[in-house]
XYZ file of C-alpha atoms in Angstrom:
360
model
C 16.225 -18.466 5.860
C 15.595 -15.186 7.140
C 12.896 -12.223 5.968
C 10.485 -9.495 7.293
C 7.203 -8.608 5.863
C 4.723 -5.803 6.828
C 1.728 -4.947 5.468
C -1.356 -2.922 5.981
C -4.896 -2.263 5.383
C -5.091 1.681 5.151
C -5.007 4.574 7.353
C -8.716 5.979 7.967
C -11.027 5.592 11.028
C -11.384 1.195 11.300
C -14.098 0.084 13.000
C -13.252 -1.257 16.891
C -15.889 -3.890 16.309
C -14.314 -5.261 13.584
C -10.381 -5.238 15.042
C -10.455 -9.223 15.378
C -11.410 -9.161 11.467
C -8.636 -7.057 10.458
C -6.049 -8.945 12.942
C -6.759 -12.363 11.529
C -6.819 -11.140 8.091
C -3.133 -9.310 8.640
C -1.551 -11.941 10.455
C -3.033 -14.366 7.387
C -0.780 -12.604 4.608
C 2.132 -11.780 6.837
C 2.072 -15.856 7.096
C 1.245 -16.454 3.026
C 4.495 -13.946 2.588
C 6.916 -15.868 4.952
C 6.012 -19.161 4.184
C 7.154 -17.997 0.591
C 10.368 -15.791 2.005
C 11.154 -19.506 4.277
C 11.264 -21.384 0.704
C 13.548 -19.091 -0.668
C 11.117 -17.052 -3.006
C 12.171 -13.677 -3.597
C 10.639 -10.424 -1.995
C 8.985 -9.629 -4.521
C 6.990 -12.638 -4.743
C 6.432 -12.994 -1.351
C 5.169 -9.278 -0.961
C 2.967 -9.674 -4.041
C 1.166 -12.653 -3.018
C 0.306 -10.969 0.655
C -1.606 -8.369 -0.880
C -3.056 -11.153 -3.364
C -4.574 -12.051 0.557
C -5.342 -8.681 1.533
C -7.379 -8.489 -2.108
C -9.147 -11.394 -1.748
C -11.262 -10.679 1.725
C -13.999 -7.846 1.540
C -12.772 -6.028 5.197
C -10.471 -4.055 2.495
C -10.721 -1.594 -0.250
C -8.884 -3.870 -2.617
C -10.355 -6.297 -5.375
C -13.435 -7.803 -4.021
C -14.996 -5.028 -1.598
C -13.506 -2.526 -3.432
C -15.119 1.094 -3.676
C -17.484 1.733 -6.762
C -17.286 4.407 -9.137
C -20.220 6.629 -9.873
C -21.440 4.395 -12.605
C -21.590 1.373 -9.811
C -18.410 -0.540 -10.876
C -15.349 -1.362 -10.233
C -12.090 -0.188 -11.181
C -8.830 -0.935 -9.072
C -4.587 0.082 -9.459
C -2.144 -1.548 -8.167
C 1.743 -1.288 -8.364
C 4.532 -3.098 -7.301
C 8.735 -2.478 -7.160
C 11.368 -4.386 -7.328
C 14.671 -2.887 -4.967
C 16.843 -4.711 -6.680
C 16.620 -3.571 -9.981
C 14.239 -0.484 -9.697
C 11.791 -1.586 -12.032
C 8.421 -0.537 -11.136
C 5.085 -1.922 -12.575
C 1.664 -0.878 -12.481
C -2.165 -1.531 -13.711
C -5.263 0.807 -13.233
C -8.839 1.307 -13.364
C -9.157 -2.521 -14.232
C -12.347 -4.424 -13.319
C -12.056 -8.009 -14.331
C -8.240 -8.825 -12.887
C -9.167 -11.131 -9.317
C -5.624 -9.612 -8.197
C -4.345 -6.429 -10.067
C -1.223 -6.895 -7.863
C -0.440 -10.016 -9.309
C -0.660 -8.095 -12.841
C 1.664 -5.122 -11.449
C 3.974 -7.476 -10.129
C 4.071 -9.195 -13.669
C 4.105 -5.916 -15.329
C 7.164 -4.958 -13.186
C 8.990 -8.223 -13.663
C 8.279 -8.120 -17.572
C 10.614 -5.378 -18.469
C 13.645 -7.298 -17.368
C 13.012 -9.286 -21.213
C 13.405 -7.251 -24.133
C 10.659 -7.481 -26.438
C 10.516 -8.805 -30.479
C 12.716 -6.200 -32.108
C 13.178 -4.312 -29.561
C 9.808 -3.616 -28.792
C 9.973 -2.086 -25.205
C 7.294 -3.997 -22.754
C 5.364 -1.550 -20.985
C 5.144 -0.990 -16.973
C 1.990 0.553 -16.762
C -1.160 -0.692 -18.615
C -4.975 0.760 -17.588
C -8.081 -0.243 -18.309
C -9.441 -3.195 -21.013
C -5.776 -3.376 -22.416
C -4.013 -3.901 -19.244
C -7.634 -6.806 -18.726
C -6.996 -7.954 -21.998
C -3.062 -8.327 -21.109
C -3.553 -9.979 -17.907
C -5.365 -12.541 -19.538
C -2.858 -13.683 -21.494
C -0.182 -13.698 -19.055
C -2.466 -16.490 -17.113
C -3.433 -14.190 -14.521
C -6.930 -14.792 -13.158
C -9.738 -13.009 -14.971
C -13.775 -12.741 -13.562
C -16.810 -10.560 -14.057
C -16.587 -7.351 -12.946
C -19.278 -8.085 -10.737
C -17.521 -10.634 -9.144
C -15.516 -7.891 -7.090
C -18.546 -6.155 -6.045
C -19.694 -7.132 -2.661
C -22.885 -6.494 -0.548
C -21.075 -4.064 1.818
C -19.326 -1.717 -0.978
C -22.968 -1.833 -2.488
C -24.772 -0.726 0.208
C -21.965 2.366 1.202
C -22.512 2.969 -3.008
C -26.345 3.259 -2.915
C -26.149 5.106 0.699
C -24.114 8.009 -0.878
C -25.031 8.273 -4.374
C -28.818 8.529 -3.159
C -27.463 11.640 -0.770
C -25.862 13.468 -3.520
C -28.732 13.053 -5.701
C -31.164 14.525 -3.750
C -28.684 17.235 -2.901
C -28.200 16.624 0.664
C -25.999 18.353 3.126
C -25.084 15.033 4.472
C -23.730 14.408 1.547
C -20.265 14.573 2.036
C -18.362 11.564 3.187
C -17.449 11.026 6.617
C -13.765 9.455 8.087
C -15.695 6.721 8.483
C -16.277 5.494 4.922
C -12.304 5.847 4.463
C -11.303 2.919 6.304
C -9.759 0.077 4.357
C -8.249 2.470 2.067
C -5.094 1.275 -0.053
C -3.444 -2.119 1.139
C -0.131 -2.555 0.799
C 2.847 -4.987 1.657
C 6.738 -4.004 2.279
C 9.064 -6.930 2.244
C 12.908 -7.963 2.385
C 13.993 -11.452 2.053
C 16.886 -13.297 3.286
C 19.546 -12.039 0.305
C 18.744 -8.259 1.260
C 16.354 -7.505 -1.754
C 13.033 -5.471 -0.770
C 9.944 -4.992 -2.642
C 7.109 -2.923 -2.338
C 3.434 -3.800 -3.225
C 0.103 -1.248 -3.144
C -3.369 -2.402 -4.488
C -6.480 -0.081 -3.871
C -10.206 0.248 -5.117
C -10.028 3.957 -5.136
C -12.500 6.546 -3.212
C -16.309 6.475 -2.819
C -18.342 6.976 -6.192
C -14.987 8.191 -7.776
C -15.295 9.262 -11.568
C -14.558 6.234 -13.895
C -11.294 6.064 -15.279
C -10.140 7.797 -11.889
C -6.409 6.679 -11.407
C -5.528 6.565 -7.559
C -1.736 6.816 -5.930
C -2.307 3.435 -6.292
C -0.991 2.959 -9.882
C 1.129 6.258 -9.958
C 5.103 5.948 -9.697
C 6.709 7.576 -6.407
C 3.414 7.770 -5.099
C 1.843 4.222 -4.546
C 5.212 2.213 -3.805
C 9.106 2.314 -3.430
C 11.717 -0.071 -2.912
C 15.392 0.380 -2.862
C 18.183 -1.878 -1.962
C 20.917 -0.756 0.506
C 25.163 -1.449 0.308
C 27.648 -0.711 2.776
C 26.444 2.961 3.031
C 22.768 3.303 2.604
C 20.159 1.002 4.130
C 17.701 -0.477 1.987
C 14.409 0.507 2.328
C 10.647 -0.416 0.972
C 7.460 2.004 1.752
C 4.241 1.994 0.808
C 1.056 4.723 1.573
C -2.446 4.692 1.848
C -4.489 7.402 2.062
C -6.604 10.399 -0.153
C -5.040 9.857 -3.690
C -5.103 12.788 -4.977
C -2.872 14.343 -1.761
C -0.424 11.459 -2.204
C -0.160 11.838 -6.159
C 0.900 15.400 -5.517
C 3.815 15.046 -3.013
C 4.803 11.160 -4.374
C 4.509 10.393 -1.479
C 6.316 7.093 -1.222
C 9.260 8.215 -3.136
C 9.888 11.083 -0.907
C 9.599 8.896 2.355
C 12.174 5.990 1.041
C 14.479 8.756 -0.120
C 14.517 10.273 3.509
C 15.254 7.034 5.148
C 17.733 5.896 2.960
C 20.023 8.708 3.653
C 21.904 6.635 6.292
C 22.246 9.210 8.279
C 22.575 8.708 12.510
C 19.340 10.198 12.920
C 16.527 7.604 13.837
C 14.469 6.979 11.431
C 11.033 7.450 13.125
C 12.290 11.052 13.332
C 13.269 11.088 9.580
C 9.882 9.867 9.230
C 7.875 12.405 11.144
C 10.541 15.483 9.532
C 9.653 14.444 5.765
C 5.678 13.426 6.845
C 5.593 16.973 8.034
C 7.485 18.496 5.421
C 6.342 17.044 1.967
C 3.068 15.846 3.149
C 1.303 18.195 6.092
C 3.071 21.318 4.593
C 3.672 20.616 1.243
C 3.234 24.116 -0.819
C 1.088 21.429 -3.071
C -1.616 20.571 -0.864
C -1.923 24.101 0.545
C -5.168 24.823 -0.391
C -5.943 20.800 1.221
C -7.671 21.743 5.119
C -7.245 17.790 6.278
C -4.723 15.896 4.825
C -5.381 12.127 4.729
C -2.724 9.776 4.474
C -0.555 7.094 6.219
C 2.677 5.495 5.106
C 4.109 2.081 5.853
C 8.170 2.061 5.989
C 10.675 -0.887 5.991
C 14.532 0.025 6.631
C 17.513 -2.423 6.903
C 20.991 -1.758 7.469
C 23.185 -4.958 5.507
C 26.115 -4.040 7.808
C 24.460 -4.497 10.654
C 21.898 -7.056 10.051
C 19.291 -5.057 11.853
C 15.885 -2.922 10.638
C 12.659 -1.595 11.660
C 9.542 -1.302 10.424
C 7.908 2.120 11.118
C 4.722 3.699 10.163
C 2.543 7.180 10.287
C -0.531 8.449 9.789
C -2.394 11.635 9.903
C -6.099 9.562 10.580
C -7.887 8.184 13.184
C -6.265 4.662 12.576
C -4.315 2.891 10.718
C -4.327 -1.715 10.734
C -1.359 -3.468 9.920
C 0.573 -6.763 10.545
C 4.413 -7.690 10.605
C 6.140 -10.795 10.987
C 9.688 -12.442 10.926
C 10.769 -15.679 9.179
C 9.991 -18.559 11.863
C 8.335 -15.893 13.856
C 4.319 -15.040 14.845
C 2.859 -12.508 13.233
C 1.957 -9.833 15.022
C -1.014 -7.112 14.561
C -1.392 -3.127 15.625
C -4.534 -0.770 15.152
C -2.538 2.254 15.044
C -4.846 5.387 16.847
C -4.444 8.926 16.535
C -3.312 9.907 20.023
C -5.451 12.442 22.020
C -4.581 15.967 21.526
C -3.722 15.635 17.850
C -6.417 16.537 15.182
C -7.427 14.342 12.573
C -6.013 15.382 9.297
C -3.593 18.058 10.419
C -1.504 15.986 13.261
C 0.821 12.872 13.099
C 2.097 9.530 15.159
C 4.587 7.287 13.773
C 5.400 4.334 15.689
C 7.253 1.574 15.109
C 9.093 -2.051 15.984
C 12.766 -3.709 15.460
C 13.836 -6.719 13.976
C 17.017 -8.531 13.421
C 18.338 -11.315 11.406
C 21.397 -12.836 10.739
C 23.520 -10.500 8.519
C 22.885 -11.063 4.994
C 25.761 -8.462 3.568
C 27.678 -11.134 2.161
C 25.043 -12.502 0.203
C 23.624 -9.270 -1.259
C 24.460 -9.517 -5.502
């Protein structure tokens, strides 16, 4: 069996104390995701449940540990794709769902099935009726308060107690951005990607704030690739609002899957520049905050890479091959280039045995 899987933790400023944290954590869903791409699950599947990981610790800004709104709760998105058939699914500002990606990924997988007369299932579902939904698909349902831990209560009381008494210090440094979205990009041994984003959203965000997170072309993309076109999965992380704006994700994966001769960490820097650091849209934006995570595989040649950017101080992620180790990078923001306005992409290779005869 072959498969790749990469996944992330956000782009923001990570704390070098915590690195062996984030590394173990990584390398622990890059293994959950090819144990599952080894056994023949699809990518999809295996993509979904390495964010389910990445959800479940409180180093990330993802179901437990995630962010809390003004009103001290919590409220995550999620989304998930499917390359094969383009179907895209997504929850948001949900609560009580242990793993909104497991809902997305549902959600996603759901519309394949018409409904009772025709009733068209839905791909996006927010709030108590995506809870309420979730619930009766099996998924796992607790407390809200569950998903708040001691660290994203501390950072809440910290900064809602500055803006209240009108501080300067008010506004929120790089440093409460780390562990922004998490995200997984995947392709399994038939050729199929997927793409998987879960997220708890910014510091004391409004209720009912929707994030990139749960947003189509923004959060996620996944494509498939033929003889031509390579297939590609990407996923960002970063402000919300910024990525919403440019969708983000769609605009990378439609770059890269140009199969053009060009390498793609080029392609990516050219369209990170273009619809993201200069986008007429965010022109009014001084530092734009964002990072995206990109898988591309040729079928003809049996060969990919796995690239990423970012315009913040950092950015933690893991990768990892089929009967491979997984392997972990804390991305940095080289010297010289300003936080916010500058880029670095960087990236690795991988090969497989071809899978172009198996692709359906």
């Amino acid at each position: 069996m072959a498969g790749f899987i990469g996944v992330h933790i956000g782009a923001g400023q990570h704390s070098e104390s915590k690195k062996q944290e984030y590394s173990k954590l990584c390398k622990a869903a890059c293994r959950v995701g090819c144990k599952l791409l080894a056994e023949g699950k699809s990518a999809l599947e295996a993509a979904t449940e390495a964010v389910a990981v990445l959800e479940n610790s409180p180093f990330t800004n993802a179901g437990l540990g995630s962010n809390l709104t003004w009103d001290g709760t919590v409220e995550c998105d999620a989304c998930a794709m499917d390359g094969t058939t383009g179907l895209w699914g997504a929850v948001g500002a949900v609560g009580t769902i242990k793993n909104p990606c497991r809902a997305a990924s549902k959600l996603c997988l759901g519309q394949r099935v018409e409904g009772t007369l025709g009733r068209i299932p839905p791909c996006v579902l927010v709030g108590q009726g995506a809870s309420d939904w979730a619930k009766k698909q099996g998924i796992t349902s607790v407390d809200s308060s569950a998903l708040i831990h001691a660290s994203a209560l501390k950072k809440y009381n910290k900064y809602k107690k500055r803006i209240l008494k009108c501080e300067k210090s008010a506004k929120l440094n790089c440093d409460d951005l780390c562990s922004d979205t998490v995200g997984a990009v995947c392709i399994d041994n038939f050729g199929h990607t997927a793409s998987v984003c879960s997220s708890g959203g910014i510091v004391l965000k409004n209720s009912g704030r929707l994030g990139q997170a749960c947003m189509f072309g923004a959060g996620c993309w996944a494509t498939d690739g033929d003889a031509i076109h390579p297939a590609v999965a990407t996923c960002t992380t970063g402000c919300g609002e910024h990525l919403i704006r440019c969708t983000l994700a769609k605009s990378v994966a439609d770059k890269l899957g140009t199969g053009q001769s060009q390498p793609c960490a080029s392609h990516l820097h050219n369209v990170m520049v273009k619809e993201f650091l200069e986008n007429r849209l965010l022109q009014e934006v001084e530092e734009k905050m964002g990072g995206v995570l990109a898988l591309v595989f040729s079928p003809r040649d049996g060969c990919g890479e796995l690239l990423w950017c970012h315009s913040t101080q950092t950015m933690a992620l893991g990768y990892m091959q089929v009967h491979m180790k997984p392997k972990f990078k804390l991305s940095q923001l080289p010297a010289g280039k300003v936080f916010g306005k500058g880029l670095i992409v960087e990236g690795t290779t991988f090969v497989f045995p071809s899978v172009e005869d198996k692709i359906v």
